[in-house]
mmCIF file of C-alpha atoms in Angstrom:
data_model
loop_
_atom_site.group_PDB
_atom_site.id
_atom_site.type_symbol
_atom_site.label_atom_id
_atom_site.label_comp_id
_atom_site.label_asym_id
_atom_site.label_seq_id
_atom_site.Cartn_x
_atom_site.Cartn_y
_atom_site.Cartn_z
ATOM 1 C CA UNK U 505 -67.742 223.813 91.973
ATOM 2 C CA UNK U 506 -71.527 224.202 92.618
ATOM 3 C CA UNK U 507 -72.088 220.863 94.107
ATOM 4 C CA UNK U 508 -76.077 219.291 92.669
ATOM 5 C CA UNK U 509 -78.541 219.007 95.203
ATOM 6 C CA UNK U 510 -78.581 215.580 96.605
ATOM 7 C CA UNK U 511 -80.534 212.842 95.067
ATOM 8 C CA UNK U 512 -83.889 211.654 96.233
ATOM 9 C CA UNK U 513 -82.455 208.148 97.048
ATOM 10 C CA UNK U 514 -79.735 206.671 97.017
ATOM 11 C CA UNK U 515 -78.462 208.354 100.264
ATOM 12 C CA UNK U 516 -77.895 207.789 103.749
ATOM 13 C CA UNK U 517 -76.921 208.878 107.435
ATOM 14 C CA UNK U 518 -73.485 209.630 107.983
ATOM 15 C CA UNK U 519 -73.036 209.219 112.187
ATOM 16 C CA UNK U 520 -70.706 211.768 113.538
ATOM 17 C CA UNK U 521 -71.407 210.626 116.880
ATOM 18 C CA UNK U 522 -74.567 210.803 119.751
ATOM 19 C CA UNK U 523 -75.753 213.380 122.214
ATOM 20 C CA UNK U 524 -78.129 214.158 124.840
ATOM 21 C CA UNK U 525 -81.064 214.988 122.840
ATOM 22 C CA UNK U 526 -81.280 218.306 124.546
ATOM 23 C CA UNK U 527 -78.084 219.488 122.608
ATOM 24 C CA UNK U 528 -78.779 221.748 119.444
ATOM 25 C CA UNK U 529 -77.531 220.994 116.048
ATOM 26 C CA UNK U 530 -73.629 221.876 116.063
ATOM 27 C CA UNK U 531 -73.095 224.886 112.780
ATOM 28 C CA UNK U 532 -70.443 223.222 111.027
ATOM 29 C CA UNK U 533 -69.618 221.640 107.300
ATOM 30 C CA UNK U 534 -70.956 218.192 106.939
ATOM 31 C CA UNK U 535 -68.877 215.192 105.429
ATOM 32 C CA UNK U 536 -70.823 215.790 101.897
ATOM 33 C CA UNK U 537 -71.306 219.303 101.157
ATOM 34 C CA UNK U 538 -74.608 218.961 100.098
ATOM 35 C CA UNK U 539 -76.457 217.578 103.374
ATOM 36 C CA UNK U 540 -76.664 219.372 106.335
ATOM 37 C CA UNK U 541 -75.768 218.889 110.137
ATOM 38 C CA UNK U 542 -79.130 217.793 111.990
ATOM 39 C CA UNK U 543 -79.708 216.302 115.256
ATOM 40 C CA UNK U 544 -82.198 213.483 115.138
ATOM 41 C CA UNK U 545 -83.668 212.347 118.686
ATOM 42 C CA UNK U 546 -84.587 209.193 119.998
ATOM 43 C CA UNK U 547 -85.262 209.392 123.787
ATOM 44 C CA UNK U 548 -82.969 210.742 125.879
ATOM 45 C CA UNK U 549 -80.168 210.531 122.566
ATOM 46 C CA UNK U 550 -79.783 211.972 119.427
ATOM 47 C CA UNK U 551 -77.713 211.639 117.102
ATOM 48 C CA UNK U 552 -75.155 214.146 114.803
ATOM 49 C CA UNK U 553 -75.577 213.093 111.059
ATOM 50 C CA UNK U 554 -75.987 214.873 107.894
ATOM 51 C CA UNK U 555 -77.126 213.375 104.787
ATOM 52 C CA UNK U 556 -74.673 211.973 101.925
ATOM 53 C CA UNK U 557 -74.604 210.339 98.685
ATOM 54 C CA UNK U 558 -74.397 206.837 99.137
ATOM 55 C CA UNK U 559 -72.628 206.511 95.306
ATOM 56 C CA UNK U 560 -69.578 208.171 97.465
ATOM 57 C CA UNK U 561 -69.752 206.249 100.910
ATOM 58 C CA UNK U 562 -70.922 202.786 100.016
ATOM 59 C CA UNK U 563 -68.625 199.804 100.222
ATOM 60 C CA UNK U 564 -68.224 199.320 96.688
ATOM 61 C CA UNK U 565 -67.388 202.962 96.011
ATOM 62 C CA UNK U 566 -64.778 203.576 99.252
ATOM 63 C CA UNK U 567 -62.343 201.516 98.820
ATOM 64 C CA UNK U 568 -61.450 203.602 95.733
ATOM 65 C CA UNK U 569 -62.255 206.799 98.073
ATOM 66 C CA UNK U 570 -59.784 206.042 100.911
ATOM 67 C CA UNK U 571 -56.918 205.567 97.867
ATOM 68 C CA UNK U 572 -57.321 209.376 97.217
ATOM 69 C CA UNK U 573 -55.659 211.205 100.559
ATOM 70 C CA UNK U 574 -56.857 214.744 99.386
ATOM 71 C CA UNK U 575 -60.678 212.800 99.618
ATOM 72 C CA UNK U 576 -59.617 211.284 102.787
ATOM 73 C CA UNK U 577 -57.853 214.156 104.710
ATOM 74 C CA UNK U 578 -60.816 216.438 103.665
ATOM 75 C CA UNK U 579 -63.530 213.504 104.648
ATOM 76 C CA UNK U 580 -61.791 213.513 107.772
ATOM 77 C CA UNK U 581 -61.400 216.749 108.993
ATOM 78 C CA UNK U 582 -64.875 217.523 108.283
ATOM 79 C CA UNK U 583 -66.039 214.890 110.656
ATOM 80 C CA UNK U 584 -63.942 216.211 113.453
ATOM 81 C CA UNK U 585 -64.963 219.919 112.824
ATOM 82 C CA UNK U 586 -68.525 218.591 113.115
ATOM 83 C CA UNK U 587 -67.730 216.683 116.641
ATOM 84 C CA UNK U 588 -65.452 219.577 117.949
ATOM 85 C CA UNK U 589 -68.044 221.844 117.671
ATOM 86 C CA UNK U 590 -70.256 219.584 119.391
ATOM 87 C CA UNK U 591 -67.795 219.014 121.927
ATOM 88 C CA UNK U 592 -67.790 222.890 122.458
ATOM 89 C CA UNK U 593 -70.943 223.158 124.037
ATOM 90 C CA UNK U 594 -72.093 219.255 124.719
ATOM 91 C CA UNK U 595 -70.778 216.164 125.598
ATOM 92 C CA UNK U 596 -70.732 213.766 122.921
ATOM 93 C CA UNK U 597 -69.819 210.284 122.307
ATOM 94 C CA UNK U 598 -67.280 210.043 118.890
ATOM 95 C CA UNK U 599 -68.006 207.526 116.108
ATOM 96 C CA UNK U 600 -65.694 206.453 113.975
ATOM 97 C CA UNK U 601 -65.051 207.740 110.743
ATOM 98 C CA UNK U 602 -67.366 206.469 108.067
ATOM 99 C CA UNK U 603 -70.166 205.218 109.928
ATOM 100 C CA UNK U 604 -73.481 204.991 107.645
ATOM 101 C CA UNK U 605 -77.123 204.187 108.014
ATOM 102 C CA UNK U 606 -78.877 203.125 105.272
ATOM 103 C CA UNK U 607 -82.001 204.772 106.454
ATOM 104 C CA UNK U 608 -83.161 206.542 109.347
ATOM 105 C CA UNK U 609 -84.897 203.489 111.090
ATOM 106 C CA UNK U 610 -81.609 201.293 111.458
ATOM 107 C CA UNK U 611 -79.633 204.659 112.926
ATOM 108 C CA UNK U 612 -82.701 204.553 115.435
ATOM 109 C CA UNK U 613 -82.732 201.285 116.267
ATOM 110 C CA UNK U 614 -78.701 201.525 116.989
ATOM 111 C CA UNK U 615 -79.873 204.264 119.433
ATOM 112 C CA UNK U 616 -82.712 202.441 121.128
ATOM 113 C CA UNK U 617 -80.422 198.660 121.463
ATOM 114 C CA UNK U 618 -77.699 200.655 123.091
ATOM 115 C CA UNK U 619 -79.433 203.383 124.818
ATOM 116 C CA UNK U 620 -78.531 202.699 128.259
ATOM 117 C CA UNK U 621 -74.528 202.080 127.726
ATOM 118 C CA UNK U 622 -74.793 205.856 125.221
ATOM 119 C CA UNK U 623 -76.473 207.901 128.329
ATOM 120 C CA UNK U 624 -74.409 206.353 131.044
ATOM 121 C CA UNK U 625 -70.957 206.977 128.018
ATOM 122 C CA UNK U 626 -72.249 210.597 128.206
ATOM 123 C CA UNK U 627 -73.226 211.259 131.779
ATOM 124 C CA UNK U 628 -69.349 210.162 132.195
ATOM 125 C CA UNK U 629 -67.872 212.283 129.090
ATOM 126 C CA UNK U 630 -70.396 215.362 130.414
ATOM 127 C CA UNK U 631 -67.716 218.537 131.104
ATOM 128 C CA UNK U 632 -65.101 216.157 129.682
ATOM 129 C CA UNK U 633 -62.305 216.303 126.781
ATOM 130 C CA UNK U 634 -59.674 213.864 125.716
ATOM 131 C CA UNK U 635 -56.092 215.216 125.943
ATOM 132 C CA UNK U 636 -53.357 213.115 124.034
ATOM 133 C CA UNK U 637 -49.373 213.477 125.527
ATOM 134 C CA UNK U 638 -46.783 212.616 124.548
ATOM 135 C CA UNK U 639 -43.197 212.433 125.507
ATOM 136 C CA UNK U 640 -39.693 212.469 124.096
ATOM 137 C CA UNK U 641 -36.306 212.236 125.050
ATOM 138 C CA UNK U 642 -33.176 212.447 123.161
ATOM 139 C CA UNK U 643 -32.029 208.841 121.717
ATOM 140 C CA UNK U 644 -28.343 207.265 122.991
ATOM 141 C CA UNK U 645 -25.634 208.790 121.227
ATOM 142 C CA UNK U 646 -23.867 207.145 118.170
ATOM 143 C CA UNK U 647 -22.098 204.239 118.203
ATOM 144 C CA UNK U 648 -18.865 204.135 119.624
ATOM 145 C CA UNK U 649 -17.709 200.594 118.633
ATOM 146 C CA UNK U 650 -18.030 201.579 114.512
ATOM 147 C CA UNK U 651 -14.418 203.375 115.426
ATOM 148 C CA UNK U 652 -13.452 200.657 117.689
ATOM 149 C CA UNK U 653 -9.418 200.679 116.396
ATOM 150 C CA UNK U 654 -8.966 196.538 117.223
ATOM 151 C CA UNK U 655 -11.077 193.830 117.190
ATOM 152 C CA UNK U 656 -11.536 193.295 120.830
ATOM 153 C CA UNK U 657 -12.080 196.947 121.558
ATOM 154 C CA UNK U 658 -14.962 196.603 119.144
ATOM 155 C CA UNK U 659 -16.580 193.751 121.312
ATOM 156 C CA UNK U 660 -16.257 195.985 124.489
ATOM 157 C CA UNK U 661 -17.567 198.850 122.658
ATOM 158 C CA UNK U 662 -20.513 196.369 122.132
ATOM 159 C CA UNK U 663 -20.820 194.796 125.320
ATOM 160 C CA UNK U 664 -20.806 198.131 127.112
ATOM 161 C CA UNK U 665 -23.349 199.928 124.320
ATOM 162 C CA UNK U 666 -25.599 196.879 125.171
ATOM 163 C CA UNK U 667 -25.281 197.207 129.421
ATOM 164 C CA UNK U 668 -26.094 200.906 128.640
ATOM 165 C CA UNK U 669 -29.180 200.054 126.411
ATOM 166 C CA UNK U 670 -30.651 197.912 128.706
ATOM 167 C CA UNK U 671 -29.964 200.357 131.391
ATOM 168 C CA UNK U 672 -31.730 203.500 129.127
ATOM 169 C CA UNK U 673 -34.369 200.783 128.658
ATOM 170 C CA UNK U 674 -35.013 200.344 132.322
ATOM 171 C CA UNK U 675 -34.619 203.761 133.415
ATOM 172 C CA UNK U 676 -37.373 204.713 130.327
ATOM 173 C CA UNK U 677 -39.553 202.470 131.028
ATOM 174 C CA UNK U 678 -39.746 203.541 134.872
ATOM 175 C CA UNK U 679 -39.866 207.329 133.628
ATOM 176 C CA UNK U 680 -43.467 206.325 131.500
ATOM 177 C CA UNK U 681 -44.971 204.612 134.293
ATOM 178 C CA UNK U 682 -44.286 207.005 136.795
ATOM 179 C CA UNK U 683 -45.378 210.028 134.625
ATOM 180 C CA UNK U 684 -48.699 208.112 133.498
ATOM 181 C CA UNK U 685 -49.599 208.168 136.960
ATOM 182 C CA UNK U 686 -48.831 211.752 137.862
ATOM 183 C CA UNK U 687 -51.435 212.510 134.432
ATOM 184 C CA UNK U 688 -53.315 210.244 136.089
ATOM 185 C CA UNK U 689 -54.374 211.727 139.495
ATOM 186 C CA UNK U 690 -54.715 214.754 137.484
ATOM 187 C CA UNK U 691 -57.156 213.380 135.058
ATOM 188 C CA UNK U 692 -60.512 211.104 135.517
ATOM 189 C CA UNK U 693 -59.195 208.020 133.338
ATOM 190 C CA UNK U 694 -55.980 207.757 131.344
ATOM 191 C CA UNK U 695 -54.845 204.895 128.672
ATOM 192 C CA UNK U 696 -51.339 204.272 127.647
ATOM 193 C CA UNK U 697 -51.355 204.564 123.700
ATOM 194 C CA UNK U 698 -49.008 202.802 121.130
ATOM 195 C CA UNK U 699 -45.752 204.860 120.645
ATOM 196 C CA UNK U 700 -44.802 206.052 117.288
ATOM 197 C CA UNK U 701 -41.565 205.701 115.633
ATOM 198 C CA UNK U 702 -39.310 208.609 114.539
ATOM 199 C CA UNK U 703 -40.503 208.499 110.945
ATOM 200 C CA UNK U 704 -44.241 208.681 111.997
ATOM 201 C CA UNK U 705 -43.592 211.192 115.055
ATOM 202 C CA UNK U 706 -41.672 213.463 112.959
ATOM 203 C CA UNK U 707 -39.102 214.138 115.461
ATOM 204 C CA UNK U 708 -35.497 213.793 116.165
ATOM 205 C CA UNK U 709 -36.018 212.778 119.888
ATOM 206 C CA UNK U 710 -37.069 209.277 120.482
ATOM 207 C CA UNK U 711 -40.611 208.798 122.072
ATOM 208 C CA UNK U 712 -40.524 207.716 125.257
ATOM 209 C CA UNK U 713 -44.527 207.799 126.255
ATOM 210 C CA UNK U 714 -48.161 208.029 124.267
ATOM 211 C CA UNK U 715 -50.968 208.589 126.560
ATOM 212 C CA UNK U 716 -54.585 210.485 126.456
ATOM 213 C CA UNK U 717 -56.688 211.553 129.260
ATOM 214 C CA UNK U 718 -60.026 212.222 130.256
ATOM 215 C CA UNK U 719 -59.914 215.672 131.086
ATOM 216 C CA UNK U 720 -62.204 217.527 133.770
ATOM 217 C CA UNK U 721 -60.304 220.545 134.402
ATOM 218 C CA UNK U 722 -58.245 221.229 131.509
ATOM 219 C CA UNK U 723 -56.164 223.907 132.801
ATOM 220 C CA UNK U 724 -55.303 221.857 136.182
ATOM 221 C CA UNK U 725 -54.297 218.983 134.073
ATOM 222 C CA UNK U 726 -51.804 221.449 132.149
ATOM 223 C CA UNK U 727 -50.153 222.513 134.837
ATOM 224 C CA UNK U 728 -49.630 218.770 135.615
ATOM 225 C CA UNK U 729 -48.024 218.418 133.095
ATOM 226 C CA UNK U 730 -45.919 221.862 132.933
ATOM 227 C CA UNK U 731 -45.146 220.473 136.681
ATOM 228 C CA UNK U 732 -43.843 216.655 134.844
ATOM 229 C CA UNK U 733 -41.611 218.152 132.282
ATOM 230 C CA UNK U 734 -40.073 220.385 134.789
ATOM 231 C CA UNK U 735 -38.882 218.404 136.931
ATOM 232 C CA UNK U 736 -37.728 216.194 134.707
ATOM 233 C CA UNK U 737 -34.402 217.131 132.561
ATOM 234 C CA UNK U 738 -34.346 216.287 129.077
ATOM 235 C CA UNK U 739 -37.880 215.240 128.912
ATOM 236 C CA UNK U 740 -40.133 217.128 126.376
ATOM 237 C CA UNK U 741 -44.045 216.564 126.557
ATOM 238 C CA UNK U 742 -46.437 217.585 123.563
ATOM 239 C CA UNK U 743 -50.105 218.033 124.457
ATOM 240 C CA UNK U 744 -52.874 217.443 121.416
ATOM 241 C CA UNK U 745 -56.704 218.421 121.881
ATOM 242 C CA UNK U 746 -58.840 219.383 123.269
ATOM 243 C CA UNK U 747 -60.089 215.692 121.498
ATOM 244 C CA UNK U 748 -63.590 214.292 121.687
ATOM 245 C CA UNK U 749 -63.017 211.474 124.219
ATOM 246 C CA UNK U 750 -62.346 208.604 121.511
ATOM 247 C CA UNK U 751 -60.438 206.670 123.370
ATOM 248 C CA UNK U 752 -62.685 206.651 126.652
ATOM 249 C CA UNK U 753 -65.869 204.939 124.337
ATOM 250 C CA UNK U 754 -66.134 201.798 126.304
ATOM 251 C CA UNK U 755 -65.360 198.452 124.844
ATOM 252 C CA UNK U 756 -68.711 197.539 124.548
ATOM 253 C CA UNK U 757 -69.414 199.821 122.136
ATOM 254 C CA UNK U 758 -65.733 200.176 121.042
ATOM 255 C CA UNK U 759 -64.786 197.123 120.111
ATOM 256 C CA UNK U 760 -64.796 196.132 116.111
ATOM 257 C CA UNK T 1273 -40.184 220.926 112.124
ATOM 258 C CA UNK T 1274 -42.078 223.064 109.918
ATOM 259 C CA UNK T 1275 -45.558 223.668 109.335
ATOM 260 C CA UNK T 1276 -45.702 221.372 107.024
ATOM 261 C CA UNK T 1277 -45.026 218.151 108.105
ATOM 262 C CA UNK T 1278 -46.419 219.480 111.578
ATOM 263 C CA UNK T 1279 -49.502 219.285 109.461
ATOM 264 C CA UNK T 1280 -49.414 216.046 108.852
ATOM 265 C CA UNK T 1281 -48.451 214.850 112.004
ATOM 266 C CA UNK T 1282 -51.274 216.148 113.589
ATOM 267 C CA UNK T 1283 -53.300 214.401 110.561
ATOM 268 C CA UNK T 1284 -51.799 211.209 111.790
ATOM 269 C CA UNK T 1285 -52.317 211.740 115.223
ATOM 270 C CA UNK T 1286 -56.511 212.231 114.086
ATOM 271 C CA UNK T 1287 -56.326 209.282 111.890
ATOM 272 C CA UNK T 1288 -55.106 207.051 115.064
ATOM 273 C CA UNK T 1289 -58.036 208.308 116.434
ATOM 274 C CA UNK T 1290 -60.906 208.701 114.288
ATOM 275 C CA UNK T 1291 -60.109 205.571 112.296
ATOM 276 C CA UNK T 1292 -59.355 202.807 115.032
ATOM 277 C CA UNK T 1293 -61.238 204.635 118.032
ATOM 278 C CA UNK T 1294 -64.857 205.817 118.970
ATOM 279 C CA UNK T 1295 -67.932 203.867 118.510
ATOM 280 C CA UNK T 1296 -67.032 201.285 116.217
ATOM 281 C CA UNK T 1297 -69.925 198.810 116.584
ATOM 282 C CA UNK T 1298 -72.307 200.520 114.787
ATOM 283 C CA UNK T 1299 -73.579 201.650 111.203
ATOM 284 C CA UNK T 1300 -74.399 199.398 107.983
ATOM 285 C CA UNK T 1301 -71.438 200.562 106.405
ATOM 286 C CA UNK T 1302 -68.252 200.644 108.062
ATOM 287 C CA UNK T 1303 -64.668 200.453 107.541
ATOM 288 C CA UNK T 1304 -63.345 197.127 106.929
ATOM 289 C CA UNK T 1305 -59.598 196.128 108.525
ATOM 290 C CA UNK T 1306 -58.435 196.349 105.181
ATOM 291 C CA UNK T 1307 -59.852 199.441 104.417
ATOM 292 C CA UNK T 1308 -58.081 200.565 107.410
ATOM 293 C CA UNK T 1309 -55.031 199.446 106.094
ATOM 294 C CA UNK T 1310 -55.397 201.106 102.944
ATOM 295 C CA UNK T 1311 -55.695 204.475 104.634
ATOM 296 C CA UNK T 1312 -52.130 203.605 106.424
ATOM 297 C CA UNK T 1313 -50.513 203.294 103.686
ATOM 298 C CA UNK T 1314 -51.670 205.735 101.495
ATOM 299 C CA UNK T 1315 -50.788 208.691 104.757
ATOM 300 C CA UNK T 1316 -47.521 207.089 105.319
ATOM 301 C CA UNK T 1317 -46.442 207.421 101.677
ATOM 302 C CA UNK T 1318 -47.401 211.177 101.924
ATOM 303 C CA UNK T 1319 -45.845 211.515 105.401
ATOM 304 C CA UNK T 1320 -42.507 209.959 103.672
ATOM 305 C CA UNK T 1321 -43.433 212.447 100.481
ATOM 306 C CA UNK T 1322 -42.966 215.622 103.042
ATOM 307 C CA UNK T 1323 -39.891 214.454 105.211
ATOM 308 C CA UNK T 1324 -38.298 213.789 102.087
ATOM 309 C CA UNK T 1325 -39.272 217.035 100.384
ATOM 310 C CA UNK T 1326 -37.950 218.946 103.597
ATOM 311 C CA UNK T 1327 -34.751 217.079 104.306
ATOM 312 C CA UNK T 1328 -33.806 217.875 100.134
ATOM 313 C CA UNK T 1329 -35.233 221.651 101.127
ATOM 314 C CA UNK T 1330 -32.957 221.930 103.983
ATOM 315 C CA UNK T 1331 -29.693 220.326 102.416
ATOM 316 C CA UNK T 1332 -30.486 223.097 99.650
ATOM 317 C CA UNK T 1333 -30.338 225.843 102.055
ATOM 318 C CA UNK T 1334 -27.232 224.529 103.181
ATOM 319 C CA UNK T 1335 -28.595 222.219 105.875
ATOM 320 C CA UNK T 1336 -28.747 225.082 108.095
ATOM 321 C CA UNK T 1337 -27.461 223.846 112.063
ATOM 322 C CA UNK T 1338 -26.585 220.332 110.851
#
């Protein structure tokens, strides 16, 4: 498909996120084919963006967009290609997905009105990567009062399944805490996440934590980790990233 | 798990991310909530789509270990 050149109008900025304006333009494929990854500085900032046809990213047209997954997953992939390439040699602060400008003046002005919280976001994300974790354990074993043989063996089944849930529950609960603060004098921030269910996890095992860090040393925080699900038995922990640091943008800026 | 749905696991696990995190005060066109919610749904219908697909692909081969 030989995509037309964009249009004279009817485009705008797509925001992948902001940089020092030292950084260079990351080489990676923009959101719309037909734009191009730039770098446009205002002070000490600049921002990633590449051009795109508004006809495909206005509000009228993306509801109908974000129906079509193949659109989506591509849409979104290409916007963290373009940050993780950044991320590679720069720190960067991540937008979030779908973030246009109109024109080039209102992007600037959204640099200039929150210039100071940006540079001090970036001076903390400098050397910096988001790492997600997550944890699983094995869920209780099936029910034993389904072949409960009499009525009141049944309600003991019950009654004892329910002491050892609460019990699981308590123990679980302790296990999260305690390894969110090991990842946590390991890392230089950490936030406890929403867990997933089975059916969105994928897995068998029942998740027991959901956290991501702000990362210094990557390989120091690994072997915090490696050090976690060693010495704990039947505790598996899955590491995602390197991530740029989404969930470290502070609330001021963060905040819908 | 195979490849597959590993793939779209890790899709989720960027959509948690680069849909509800990161600068979100900012542009003149954003994602609404319900836009947000449209996205959901759509991903978990295809995340469904695959687990389904594999569990009938493994019960084929003779559900394997199970």
């Amino acid at each position: 498909m030989s995509a037309a050149p964009l249009p004279e109008d009817g485009t705008g900025w797509y925001l992948y996120g902001v940089v020092p304006s030292r950084g260079e333009a990351p080489h990676a494929a923009p959101v719309d084919p037909r734009g191009e990854v730039v770098t446009i500085a205002e002070g000490r900032l600049a921002a990633v963006a590449s051009r795109v046809s508004l006809a495909e990213f206005d509000e009228s047209a993306l509801s109908e967009r974000l129906a079509d997954t193949e659109w989506l997953e591509q849409k979104i992939r290409a916007h963290e290609q373009v940050l993780e390439t950044v991320l590679a040699s720069s720190a960067v602060v991540p937008c979030r997905f779908c973030t246009v400008y109109r024109d080039e003046g209102e992007l600037r002005r959204f640099l200039s009105e929150h210039g100071d919280t940006l540079a001090d976001t970036l001076a903390r994300f400098d050397g910096r990567v988001e790492i997600g974790v997550k944890a699983f354990v094995q869920p209780p074993s099936d029910s034993r009062a389904a072949q409960a043989s009499s009525g009141r063996a049944y309600l003991e089944a019950r009654r004892e399944e329910q002491r050892r849930r609460e019990e699981l529950g308590a123990f679980q609960a302790a296990l999260a805490s305690e390894l969110h603060e090991v990842l946590l004098a390991a890392a230089d921030d950490g936030v406890a996440l929403t867990l997933q269910s089975r059916d969105v996890s994928g897995r068998d095992q029942e998740m027991l934590f959901n956290g991501a860090y702000l990362v210094a040393d990557s390989a120091n925080f690994e072997q915090a980790v490696a050090g976690v699900a060693r010495e704990r038995d039947g505790v598996e922990l899955e590491l995602t990233g390197p991530w740029p640091p989404y969930n470290f943008v502070p609330d001021e800026l963060g905040q819908a | 798990m195979s490849r597959s749905l590993q793939h779209e696991v890790t899709l989720l696990e960027l959509v948690d991310r680069v849909l509800n995190k990161g600068v979100v005060l900012s542009g003149d066109i954003t994602l609404s909530v319900a836009d947000v919610d449209l996205v959901y749904v759509g991903l978990r219908v295809l995340l469904s789509s695959v687990a389904t697909l594999e569990e009938q692909a493994q019960l084929a081969a003779g559900g394997a270990q199970r």
